[in-house]
Short mmCIF file of C-alpha atoms and ligand atoms in Angstrom, two decimals:
data_model
loop_
_atom_site.label_atom_id
_atom_site.label_comp_id
_atom_site.label_asym_id
_atom_site.label_seq_id
_atom_site.Cartn_x
_atom_site.Cartn_y
_atom_site.Cartn_z
CA MET A 1 119.47 -91.50 66.22
CA VAL A 2 120.62 -92.08 62.69
CA GLY A 3 119.78 -95.86 61.52
CA PHE A 4 116.72 -95.95 64.10
CA PRO A 5 113.42 -96.42 62.34
CA ALA A 6 110.98 -93.14 63.75
CA ALA A 7 108.39 -95.28 64.93
CA VAL A 8 110.86 -97.61 66.80
CA ILE A 9 112.23 -95.08 68.62
CA ARG A 10 109.26 -93.96 69.53
CA ARG A 11 107.95 -97.04 70.42
CA GLN A 12 110.43 -97.79 73.53
CA GLN A 13 109.77 -94.03 74.63
CA PHE A 14 106.45 -94.63 74.61
CA LEU A 15 107.19 -97.67 76.59
CA ILE A 16 108.83 -96.22 78.99
CA ARG A 17 106.83 -92.68 79.28
CA CYS A 18 103.74 -95.02 80.32
CA LEU A 19 106.15 -96.47 83.13
CA GLY A 20 106.64 -92.69 84.93
CA SER A 21 108.14 -90.06 84.00
CA TYR A 22 112.00 -89.94 83.42
CA ASN A 23 114.84 -88.03 82.96
CA ASN A 24 117.99 -89.30 82.02
CA ILE A 25 117.95 -92.87 81.56
CA SER A 26 121.73 -93.67 81.58
CA LYS A 27 122.50 -91.73 84.16
CA ASN A 28 119.79 -93.67 86.63
CA ILE A 29 121.67 -96.94 85.68
CA CYS A 30 124.26 -97.17 88.62
CA ASN A 31 121.77 -95.38 91.07
CA ASN A 32 119.41 -97.42 90.30
CA THR A 33 121.06 -101.21 90.13
CA THR A 34 122.48 -100.20 93.58
CA ILE A 35 119.35 -99.80 95.10
CA LYS A 36 118.24 -103.01 93.44
CA MET A 37 120.51 -105.01 95.12
CA GLN A 38 120.09 -103.51 98.15
CA SER A 39 116.65 -104.01 98.68
CA LEU A 40 116.24 -107.72 97.10
CA MET A 41 118.95 -108.79 100.30
CA SER A 42 116.15 -108.95 102.99
CA PRO A 43 113.74 -111.74 102.36
CA SER A 44 110.45 -110.42 100.80
CA MET A 45 110.42 -107.18 99.39
CA GLU A 46 108.21 -104.99 96.83
CA VAL A 47 110.70 -103.67 94.50
CA ASP A 48 111.27 -100.35 92.24
CA ALA A 49 110.38 -102.10 89.22
CA VAL A 50 110.17 -99.34 87.19
CA SER A 51 114.34 -98.50 88.13
CA VAL A 52 114.50 -102.37 87.19
CA LEU A 53 113.47 -101.61 83.80
CA ARG A 54 114.89 -98.98 82.62
CA SER A 55 118.43 -99.69 84.02
CA ILE A 56 118.40 -103.58 82.31
CA THR A 57 116.94 -101.57 79.37
CA PRO A 58 119.65 -100.87 76.02
CA SER A 59 119.34 -97.87 74.62
CA LEU A 60 119.00 -97.38 70.84
CA ASP A 61 122.71 -97.13 69.84
CA PRO A 62 123.34 -96.68 65.84
CA SER A 63 126.30 -98.69 66.66
CA ARG A 64 124.61 -101.71 66.94
CA HIS A 65 123.83 -104.42 64.07
CA LYS A 66 120.07 -106.18 63.76
CA GLY A 67 120.10 -108.61 66.56
CA GLN A 68 121.72 -107.07 69.35
CA ALA A 69 119.35 -106.23 70.91
CA GLY A 70 117.71 -109.93 71.13
CA LYS A 71 116.87 -112.85 69.54
CA ILE A 72 114.42 -115.10 71.12
CA ALA A 73 112.53 -118.30 70.65
CA VAL A 74 109.10 -119.95 70.89
CA VAL A 75 108.45 -122.64 71.06
CA GLY A 76 104.77 -123.51 71.67
CA GLY A 77 101.24 -123.41 69.03
CA CYS A 78 99.66 -126.94 68.03
CA ARG A 79 96.25 -127.51 66.68
CA GLU A 80 94.03 -125.82 69.07
CA TYR A 81 96.17 -122.68 70.15
CA THR A 82 97.97 -120.68 67.64
CA GLY A 83 97.10 -117.36 69.50
CA ALA A 84 99.27 -118.15 72.56
CA PRO A 85 102.54 -118.56 70.83
CA TYR A 86 101.61 -115.51 68.47
CA PHE A 87 101.17 -113.21 71.96
CA SER A 88 104.40 -114.55 73.34
CA ALA A 89 106.70 -113.80 70.41
CA ILE A 90 105.43 -110.77 68.85
CA SER A 91 105.38 -109.60 72.45
CA ALA A 92 109.07 -110.18 72.12
CA LEU A 93 109.17 -108.15 68.85
CA LYS A 94 107.40 -105.43 70.59
CA ILE A 95 109.43 -104.89 73.07
CA GLY A 96 112.60 -104.63 71.40
CA ALA A 97 113.68 -107.65 70.39
CA ASP A 98 115.35 -108.17 66.82
CA LEU A 99 114.54 -111.13 65.66
CA SER A 100 111.47 -113.22 66.86
CA HIS A 101 110.71 -117.30 66.44
CA VAL A 102 108.69 -119.75 66.42
CA PHE A 103 108.79 -123.56 66.55
CA CYS A 104 105.51 -124.56 66.53
CA THR A 105 103.38 -127.36 64.76
CA LYS A 106 102.90 -127.69 60.88
CA ASP A 107 98.81 -127.38 61.84
CA ALA A 108 99.35 -124.49 63.85
CA ALA A 109 102.17 -122.30 61.28
CA ALA A 110 100.18 -121.45 58.69
CA VAL A 111 97.86 -119.94 60.89
CA ILE A 112 100.62 -118.26 62.97
CA LYS A 113 102.14 -116.66 59.80
CA SER A 114 99.34 -115.40 58.75
CA TYR A 115 99.11 -113.28 61.84
CA SER A 116 102.30 -111.31 61.46
CA PRO A 117 105.21 -111.63 59.04
CA GLU A 118 107.45 -109.95 61.44
CA LEU A 119 107.71 -113.80 63.20
CA ILE A 120 110.20 -116.13 61.56
CA VAL A 121 107.75 -119.02 62.03
CA HIS A 122 109.80 -122.72 61.40
CA PRO A 123 106.75 -125.57 61.37
CA ILE A 124 108.54 -128.87 62.45
CA LEU A 125 107.20 -129.93 65.46
CA GLU A 126 104.45 -133.20 64.93
CA GLU A 127 101.51 -134.53 67.06
CA SER A 128 101.18 -138.58 67.61
CA TYR A 129 98.25 -138.22 64.68
CA SER A 130 100.60 -137.17 62.64
CA VAL A 131 103.24 -140.12 63.06
CA ARG A 132 103.39 -144.05 62.80
CA ASP A 133 104.69 -145.62 65.81
CA GLU A 134 108.08 -146.57 63.20
CA ASP A 135 109.07 -142.94 61.90
CA LYS A 136 108.95 -141.39 65.44
CA LYS A 137 112.41 -142.23 65.96
CA SER A 138 113.40 -140.55 62.44
CA ILE A 139 111.07 -137.73 63.01
CA SER A 140 112.25 -136.52 66.47
CA ALA A 141 116.05 -136.53 65.78
CA LYS A 142 115.26 -134.36 62.18
CA VAL A 143 113.06 -132.04 64.54
CA ILE A 144 116.55 -131.49 67.25
CA ALA A 145 118.42 -130.88 64.38
CA GLU A 146 116.45 -128.37 62.78
CA VAL A 147 116.37 -126.32 66.40
CA ASP A 148 120.17 -126.94 66.54
CA LYS A 149 121.18 -125.32 63.79
CA TRP A 150 119.11 -121.84 65.33
CA MET A 151 120.01 -123.06 68.97
CA GLU A 152 123.34 -120.94 69.57
CA ARG A 153 121.87 -117.83 67.79
CA PHE A 154 118.94 -117.39 70.35
CA ASP A 155 119.56 -115.77 73.42
CA CYS A 156 116.60 -117.01 75.04
CA LEU A 157 113.76 -119.72 74.54
CA VAL A 158 110.46 -119.76 75.27
CA ILE A 159 109.21 -123.20 76.49
CA GLY A 160 105.35 -123.90 76.07
CA PRO A 161 102.76 -121.57 75.36
CA GLY A 162 100.00 -123.04 73.20
CA LEU A 163 102.06 -126.28 72.77
CA GLY A 164 99.68 -129.03 73.91
CA ARG A 165 99.71 -131.73 75.58
CA ASP A 166 100.35 -134.28 73.15
CA PRO A 167 103.53 -137.33 73.98
CA PHE A 168 105.33 -137.44 71.12
CA LEU A 169 105.30 -133.77 70.20
CA LEU A 170 106.92 -133.47 74.17
CA ASP A 171 109.47 -136.12 73.68
CA CYS A 172 110.36 -133.76 71.48
CA VAL A 173 110.22 -130.70 73.31
CA SER A 174 112.32 -132.65 76.34
CA ASP A 175 115.25 -133.06 73.60
CA ILE A 176 114.98 -128.91 72.65
CA MET A 177 115.47 -128.48 76.35
CA LYS A 178 118.05 -130.26 76.68
CA HIS A 179 120.09 -129.41 74.42
CA ALA A 180 118.93 -125.38 75.18
CA ARG A 181 120.82 -126.41 78.76
CA GLN A 182 123.79 -127.86 77.01
CA SER A 183 124.22 -124.82 75.07
CA ASN A 184 123.46 -122.29 78.45
CA VAL A 185 120.56 -120.98 76.26
CA PRO A 186 118.05 -119.56 79.26
CA MET A 187 114.75 -121.09 78.96
CA VAL A 188 111.72 -119.21 79.96
CA ILE A 189 109.06 -122.51 80.91
CA ASP A 190 105.44 -121.18 80.71
CA GLY A 191 102.17 -123.37 79.80
CA ASP A 192 101.85 -126.58 78.93
CA GLY A 193 106.15 -126.19 78.92
CA LEU A 194 105.39 -126.31 83.14
CA PHE A 195 102.97 -130.01 82.41
CA LEU A 196 105.62 -131.35 81.17
CA VAL A 197 108.69 -129.83 83.79
CA THR A 198 106.19 -130.27 86.85
CA ASN A 199 106.46 -134.47 85.41
CA TYR A 200 110.01 -134.07 84.02
CA LEU A 201 112.04 -131.63 87.51
CA ASP A 202 114.64 -133.28 85.51
CA LEU A 203 114.70 -131.02 82.72
CA VAL A 204 115.35 -127.71 84.68
CA SER A 205 116.71 -129.02 88.41
CA GLY A 206 119.87 -127.04 89.24
CA TYR A 207 119.82 -125.33 85.53
CA PRO A 208 120.00 -121.14 86.77
CA LEU A 209 119.12 -119.82 83.80
CA ALA A 210 115.70 -121.41 84.15
CA VAL A 211 112.57 -118.89 84.89
CA LEU A 212 109.34 -120.52 85.33
CA THR A 213 106.65 -118.61 84.71
CA PRO A 214 103.05 -120.23 86.60
CA ASN A 215 99.70 -119.49 86.97
CA ILE A 216 97.42 -120.23 90.30
CA ASN A 217 96.96 -124.25 88.41
CA GLU A 218 100.71 -124.72 87.27
CA TYR A 219 101.62 -123.53 90.59
CA LYS A 220 99.61 -125.96 92.61
CA ARG A 221 100.88 -129.02 90.50
CA LEU A 222 104.20 -127.64 91.18
CA VAL A 223 104.34 -127.11 95.03
CA GLN A 224 102.04 -130.55 94.84
CA LYS A 225 104.62 -132.21 93.01
CA VAL A 226 108.06 -131.03 94.13
CA LEU A 227 107.09 -130.06 97.49
CA GLN A 228 104.32 -133.20 98.43
CA CYS A 229 101.75 -130.25 100.29
CA GLU A 230 99.46 -127.92 98.81
CA VAL A 231 99.85 -124.47 98.57
CA ASN A 232 99.96 -122.08 101.68
CA ASP A 233 99.16 -118.47 101.22
CA GLN A 234 99.35 -118.56 105.08
CA ASP A 235 103.53 -119.29 104.38
CA GLY A 236 103.24 -117.87 100.93
CA THR A 237 106.48 -116.39 101.10
CA GLN A 238 108.05 -119.34 102.40
CA GLN A 239 107.02 -122.00 100.72
CA LEU A 240 108.02 -119.84 97.64
CA LEU A 241 111.86 -120.39 98.69
CA SER A 242 111.55 -123.68 99.48
CA LEU A 243 110.02 -124.66 95.80
CA ALA A 244 112.87 -122.94 94.32
CA LYS A 245 114.93 -123.98 96.26
CA GLY A 246 113.60 -128.10 95.94
CA ILE A 247 114.02 -127.12 91.82
CA GLY A 248 117.67 -126.62 92.44
CA GLY A 249 117.78 -122.64 92.38
CA VAL A 250 116.10 -121.66 89.55
CA THR A 251 113.51 -118.76 89.09
CA ILE A 252 110.17 -118.89 89.47
CA LEU A 253 107.72 -116.04 89.12
CA ARG A 254 104.38 -117.28 90.69
CA LYS A 255 101.29 -114.83 88.88
CA GLY A 256 98.91 -113.83 90.74
CA GLY A 257 97.22 -110.37 92.54
CA SER A 258 100.54 -109.96 93.09
CA ASP A 259 103.74 -111.00 91.59
CA PHE A 260 106.23 -113.30 93.37
CA ILE A 261 109.82 -113.98 92.50
CA SER A 262 112.32 -116.04 93.85
CA ASN A 263 115.17 -118.25 93.22
CA GLY A 264 115.49 -120.14 96.60
CA GLU A 265 117.64 -116.93 97.71
CA THR A 266 115.28 -114.13 97.89
CA VAL A 267 111.68 -113.01 97.41
CA SER A 268 110.70 -110.06 95.32
CA THR A 269 107.57 -108.51 95.12
CA VAL A 270 105.89 -106.95 92.21
CA SER A 271 101.82 -105.72 92.93
CA SER A 272 101.38 -102.55 90.92
CA PHE A 273 98.28 -102.28 89.77
CA GLY A 274 97.31 -104.27 86.56
CA SER A 275 93.80 -105.10 85.37
CA PRO A 276 90.95 -106.61 87.50
CA ARG A 277 89.61 -108.44 83.85
CA ARG A 278 91.23 -112.01 84.20
CA CYS A 279 91.23 -112.74 80.02
CA GLY A 280 93.11 -115.45 78.31
CA GLY A 281 96.61 -114.32 76.67
CA GLN A 282 98.32 -112.34 79.64
CA GLY A 283 100.39 -114.69 80.81
CA ASP A 284 101.77 -115.71 77.51
CA ILE A 285 102.62 -112.00 76.88
CA LEU A 286 104.61 -111.51 79.37
CA SER A 287 106.47 -115.20 79.16
CA GLY A 288 107.53 -113.42 75.77
CA SER A 289 108.41 -109.80 77.64
CA VAL A 290 110.47 -111.70 80.43
CA ALA A 291 112.12 -113.91 78.18
CA VAL A 292 114.02 -110.42 76.05
CA PHE A 293 114.40 -108.36 79.89
CA LEU A 294 115.65 -111.53 80.83
CA SER A 295 118.48 -111.44 77.85
CA TRP A 296 119.12 -107.58 77.68
CA ALA A 297 119.40 -107.90 82.20
CA ARG A 298 122.42 -110.84 80.65
CA GLN A 299 123.68 -108.42 78.71
CA HIS A 300 123.49 -105.73 81.13
CA ALA A 301 125.61 -107.77 83.49
CA ALA A 302 128.16 -108.74 81.26
CA LYS A 303 128.99 -105.31 81.22
CA GLY A 304 130.35 -105.26 84.31
CA GLU A 305 127.15 -104.29 86.28
CA ALA A 306 127.75 -107.09 88.78
CA GLY A 307 124.59 -108.12 91.02
CA VAL A 308 121.19 -109.19 91.18
CA THR A 309 120.81 -112.67 89.04
CA PRO A 310 119.67 -111.42 85.44
CA THR A 311 116.79 -114.24 85.58
CA ILE A 312 115.28 -112.07 88.58
CA LEU A 313 115.29 -108.28 87.05
CA GLY A 314 113.89 -110.18 83.89
CA CYS A 315 111.08 -111.45 85.55
CA ILE A 316 110.77 -107.99 87.61
CA ALA A 317 110.66 -105.91 84.17
CA GLY A 318 107.90 -108.30 82.68
CA SER A 319 105.85 -108.64 86.08
CA VAL A 320 105.76 -104.28 85.67
CA LEU A 321 106.11 -103.63 82.24
CA MET A 322 102.55 -106.39 81.71
CA ARG A 323 100.68 -105.01 84.84
CA LYS A 324 101.33 -101.59 83.61
CA ALA A 325 100.25 -102.51 79.73
CA ALA A 326 96.98 -104.70 81.77
CA SER A 327 96.13 -101.33 83.37
CA LEU A 328 96.47 -98.95 80.45
CA ALA A 329 94.59 -101.59 78.00
CA PHE A 330 91.67 -101.69 80.56
CA GLU A 331 90.91 -97.39 81.41
CA THR A 332 91.11 -97.03 77.70
CA TRP A 333 88.34 -100.35 77.42
CA ARG A 334 86.67 -98.48 80.30
CA SER A 335 86.21 -94.85 79.29
CA PHE A 336 85.75 -96.53 75.92
CA VAL A 337 82.45 -98.51 77.48
CA GLN A 338 81.52 -95.30 79.43
CA SER A 339 81.39 -92.88 76.44
CA VAL A 340 78.94 -95.27 74.14
CA GLU A 341 77.02 -95.73 77.26
CA ALA A 342 76.71 -92.37 77.67
CA ASP A 343 75.66 -92.11 74.17
CA THR A 344 73.38 -94.15 74.39
CA LEU A 345 71.41 -93.01 77.53
CA SER A 346 71.40 -89.32 75.24
CA MET A 347 70.42 -90.59 72.09
CA GLY A 348 67.44 -92.04 74.36
CA PHE A 349 67.62 -95.99 74.16
CA LYS A 350 68.01 -96.58 77.70
CA GLU A 351 66.77 -99.89 77.25
CA VAL A 352 70.17 -100.54 75.05
CA SER A 353 72.37 -99.97 77.78
CA LEU A 354 75.81 -101.39 77.78
CA ALA A 355 76.46 -101.67 81.34
CA THR A 356 73.79 -104.32 80.96
CA SER A 357 76.09 -106.40 78.80
CA PHE A 358 79.81 -105.41 80.00
CA PRO A 359 81.37 -107.04 83.40
CA TYR A 360 82.28 -103.74 84.26
N1 NPW B 401 94.56 -118.25 72.74
C1 NPW B 401 95.35 -119.28 72.88
O1 NPW B 401 95.50 -119.62 72.09
C2 NPW B 401 95.23 -119.64 74.80
C3 NPW B 401 96.52 -120.75 74.58
N2 NPW B 401 96.29 -120.58 76.01
C4 NPW B 401 97.16 -121.98 76.37
O2 NPW B 401 96.59 -122.53 76.80
C5 NPW B 401 97.03 -124.06 77.20
C6 NPW B 401 96.85 -124.78 78.70
O3 NPW B 401 96.58 -123.27 79.94
P1 NPW B 401 96.06 -122.70 80.82
O4 NPW B 401 95.92 -121.79 81.02
O5 NPW B 401 94.53 -122.90 80.23
O6 NPW B 401 96.10 -124.06 81.98
P2 NPW B 401 95.68 -124.34 83.10
O7 NPW B 401 95.91 -123.03 83.95
O8 NPW B 401 96.60 -124.92 83.39
O9 NPW B 401 94.17 -125.25 82.57
C7 NPW B 401 93.20 -124.78 83.16
C8 NPW B 401 92.11 -126.02 82.89
O10 NPW B 401 91.92 -126.88 81.52
C9 NPW B 401 92.47 -127.96 81.79
N3 NPW B 401 94.04 -128.32 81.08
C10 NPW B 401 94.50 -127.37 80.08
N4 NPW B 401 95.11 -127.94 79.09
C11 NPW B 401 94.82 -129.32 79.25
C12 NPW B 401 94.90 -130.00 77.98
N5 NPW B 401 95.54 -130.49 77.39
N6 NPW B 401 93.89 -132.00 78.28
C13 NPW B 401 93.54 -131.82 79.51
N7 NPW B 401 93.11 -131.06 80.24
C14 NPW B 401 93.56 -129.38 79.86
C15 NPW B 401 93.72 -128.40 83.51
O11 NPW B 401 93.30 -129.71 83.76
P3 NPW B 401 94.38 -130.03 84.73
O12 NPW B 401 96.07 -129.65 84.03
O13 NPW B 401 94.46 -128.88 86.05
O14 NPW B 401 93.91 -131.17 84.61
C16 NPW B 401 92.85 -126.85 84.17
O15 NPW B 401 91.45 -127.36 84.90
C17 NPW B 401 98.65 -123.62 77.66
O16 NPW B 401 99.10 -124.43 76.04
C18 NPW B 401 98.35 -121.79 77.05
O17 NPW B 401 99.42 -121.59 77.04
C19 NPW B 401 96.40 -119.30 77.23
O18 NPW B 401 97.29 -119.90 77.31
C20 NPW B 401 95.03 -118.98 76.75
C21 NPW B 401 95.12 -118.14 75.81
N1 ATP B 402 94.27 -111.82 90.44
C1 ATP B 402 95.25 -110.72 89.66
N2 ATP B 402 95.31 -109.38 89.46
C2 ATP B 402 96.27 -108.66 89.38
N3 ATP B 402 97.03 -108.95 88.27
C3 ATP B 402 96.71 -110.26 87.88
C4 ATP B 402 95.76 -110.99 89.22
N4 ATP B 402 96.03 -112.72 88.21
C5 ATP B 402 97.18 -112.90 87.32
N5 ATP B 402 97.18 -111.43 87.12
C6 ATP B 402 98.39 -110.69 85.97
O1 ATP B 402 98.12 -111.29 85.22
C7 ATP B 402 98.92 -111.71 84.56
C8 ATP B 402 98.89 -113.18 83.48
O2 ATP B 402 98.89 -113.90 84.43
P1 ATP B 402 97.75 -115.26 84.92
O3 ATP B 402 97.83 -115.74 85.86
O4 ATP B 402 96.57 -114.51 84.19
O5 ATP B 402 99.00 -116.15 83.75
P2 ATP B 402 98.52 -117.29 82.79
O6 ATP B 402 97.04 -117.98 83.46
O7 ATP B 402 99.11 -118.31 82.81
O8 ATP B 402 96.99 -116.85 81.51
P3 ATP B 402 97.50 -117.08 80.07
O9 ATP B 402 95.69 -117.12 79.81
O10 ATP B 402 97.95 -116.43 78.93
O11 ATP B 402 97.91 -118.86 80.00
C9 ATP B 402 100.51 -111.70 84.77
O12 ATP B 402 101.17 -110.51 84.52
C10 ATP B 402 99.77 -110.97 86.79
O13 ATP B 402 100.67 -110.21 87.37
MG1 MG B 403 99.59 -119.11 80.55
#
């Protein structure tokens, strides 16, 4: 382990320990992958997501150089939203990617940089309010030239966290997506990226390296647009299959009480316990996580471990990690609240019981 800071090793071991006991990860890689391929053959299946995560996570090998564990870029962040791109990009780093970039508007850049020196932030996007009509063409050419300089170095793009819905900005992002597709760079589409894609399905249709991660609203909009009907939970598995097939076999991670993942061929489910709190930002963390795991799954596949599509493995691993992290965070918070509550009561300040001020 020479060459790796102790903190990095501890973090990776902590993440894996959090997901349950383990003995010898590398010994189990092939077996676990085989199990997964078999179980995913059935139409809808709760998968052994922890084994998937373990099987695709690369070992900390001193012979590897910076960048090999993943270079991720988030395209998102505007005047209103700076948290979402930060959550997505920093999650990629915390999980184990080596480099994490953010392409955002000028207004958002200084704010995002100030959250963390670890992120590489490019203030290149523009919203309509700061651009004169006659300058739009040259500015969008500048934006795409700037992203293109980096494009082929990225293992995955995350399109949409905190992007906003400004029409000029979304036009530029459409161009970025077209170039990513030409360069065969995988894309995780989330948040306002899904708003864009729902209106311009051609941006992802038939692209096997596209992953869509819709929440309840985003899923509803996709179903209405593609299948021209309402969401039908009675037949949710079939509807998800049809939706993924209808967009040409992209991978869809439908977020909810259970996460459902499909590329139009199979549906996998991850329903391990998460958190009962539905605060904003959890989907953003998920999008950055899926980007890293997807990249690792592609590396794993390139080593000759044929089988389940990397986009599906990436979604499964991201989903289980997010849900486990959410459940640990909730338990920590609940224990804290309970201990403060007990102290307060024992001090005799019953009237300020925290139970009345917190929902749990
Ligand atoms: N800390 C942060 O920075 C966080 C930032 N976040 C970022 O927020 C963005 C939106 O994501 P979200 O998840 O709120 O969208 P979603 O559930 O589809 O909509 C909820 C409702 O709001 C409405 N609506 C939304 N945008 C609108 C617009 N521009 N103009 C008008 N209406 C709009 C929407 O209306 P509808 O589209 O249904 O008409 C629906 O009723 C996205 O970039 C995300 O990454 C989050 O990740 C959380 C943490
Ligand atoms: N009812 C639920 N019970 C348990 N976990 C859930 C539930 N709904 C969503 N999740 C989990 O929370 C995470 C975020 O999903 P959510 O639907 O909140 O995304 P989002 O609305 O896009 O979030 P964001 O605020 O970041 O945009 C996912 O990992 C999902 O599995
Ligand atoms: Mg979201």
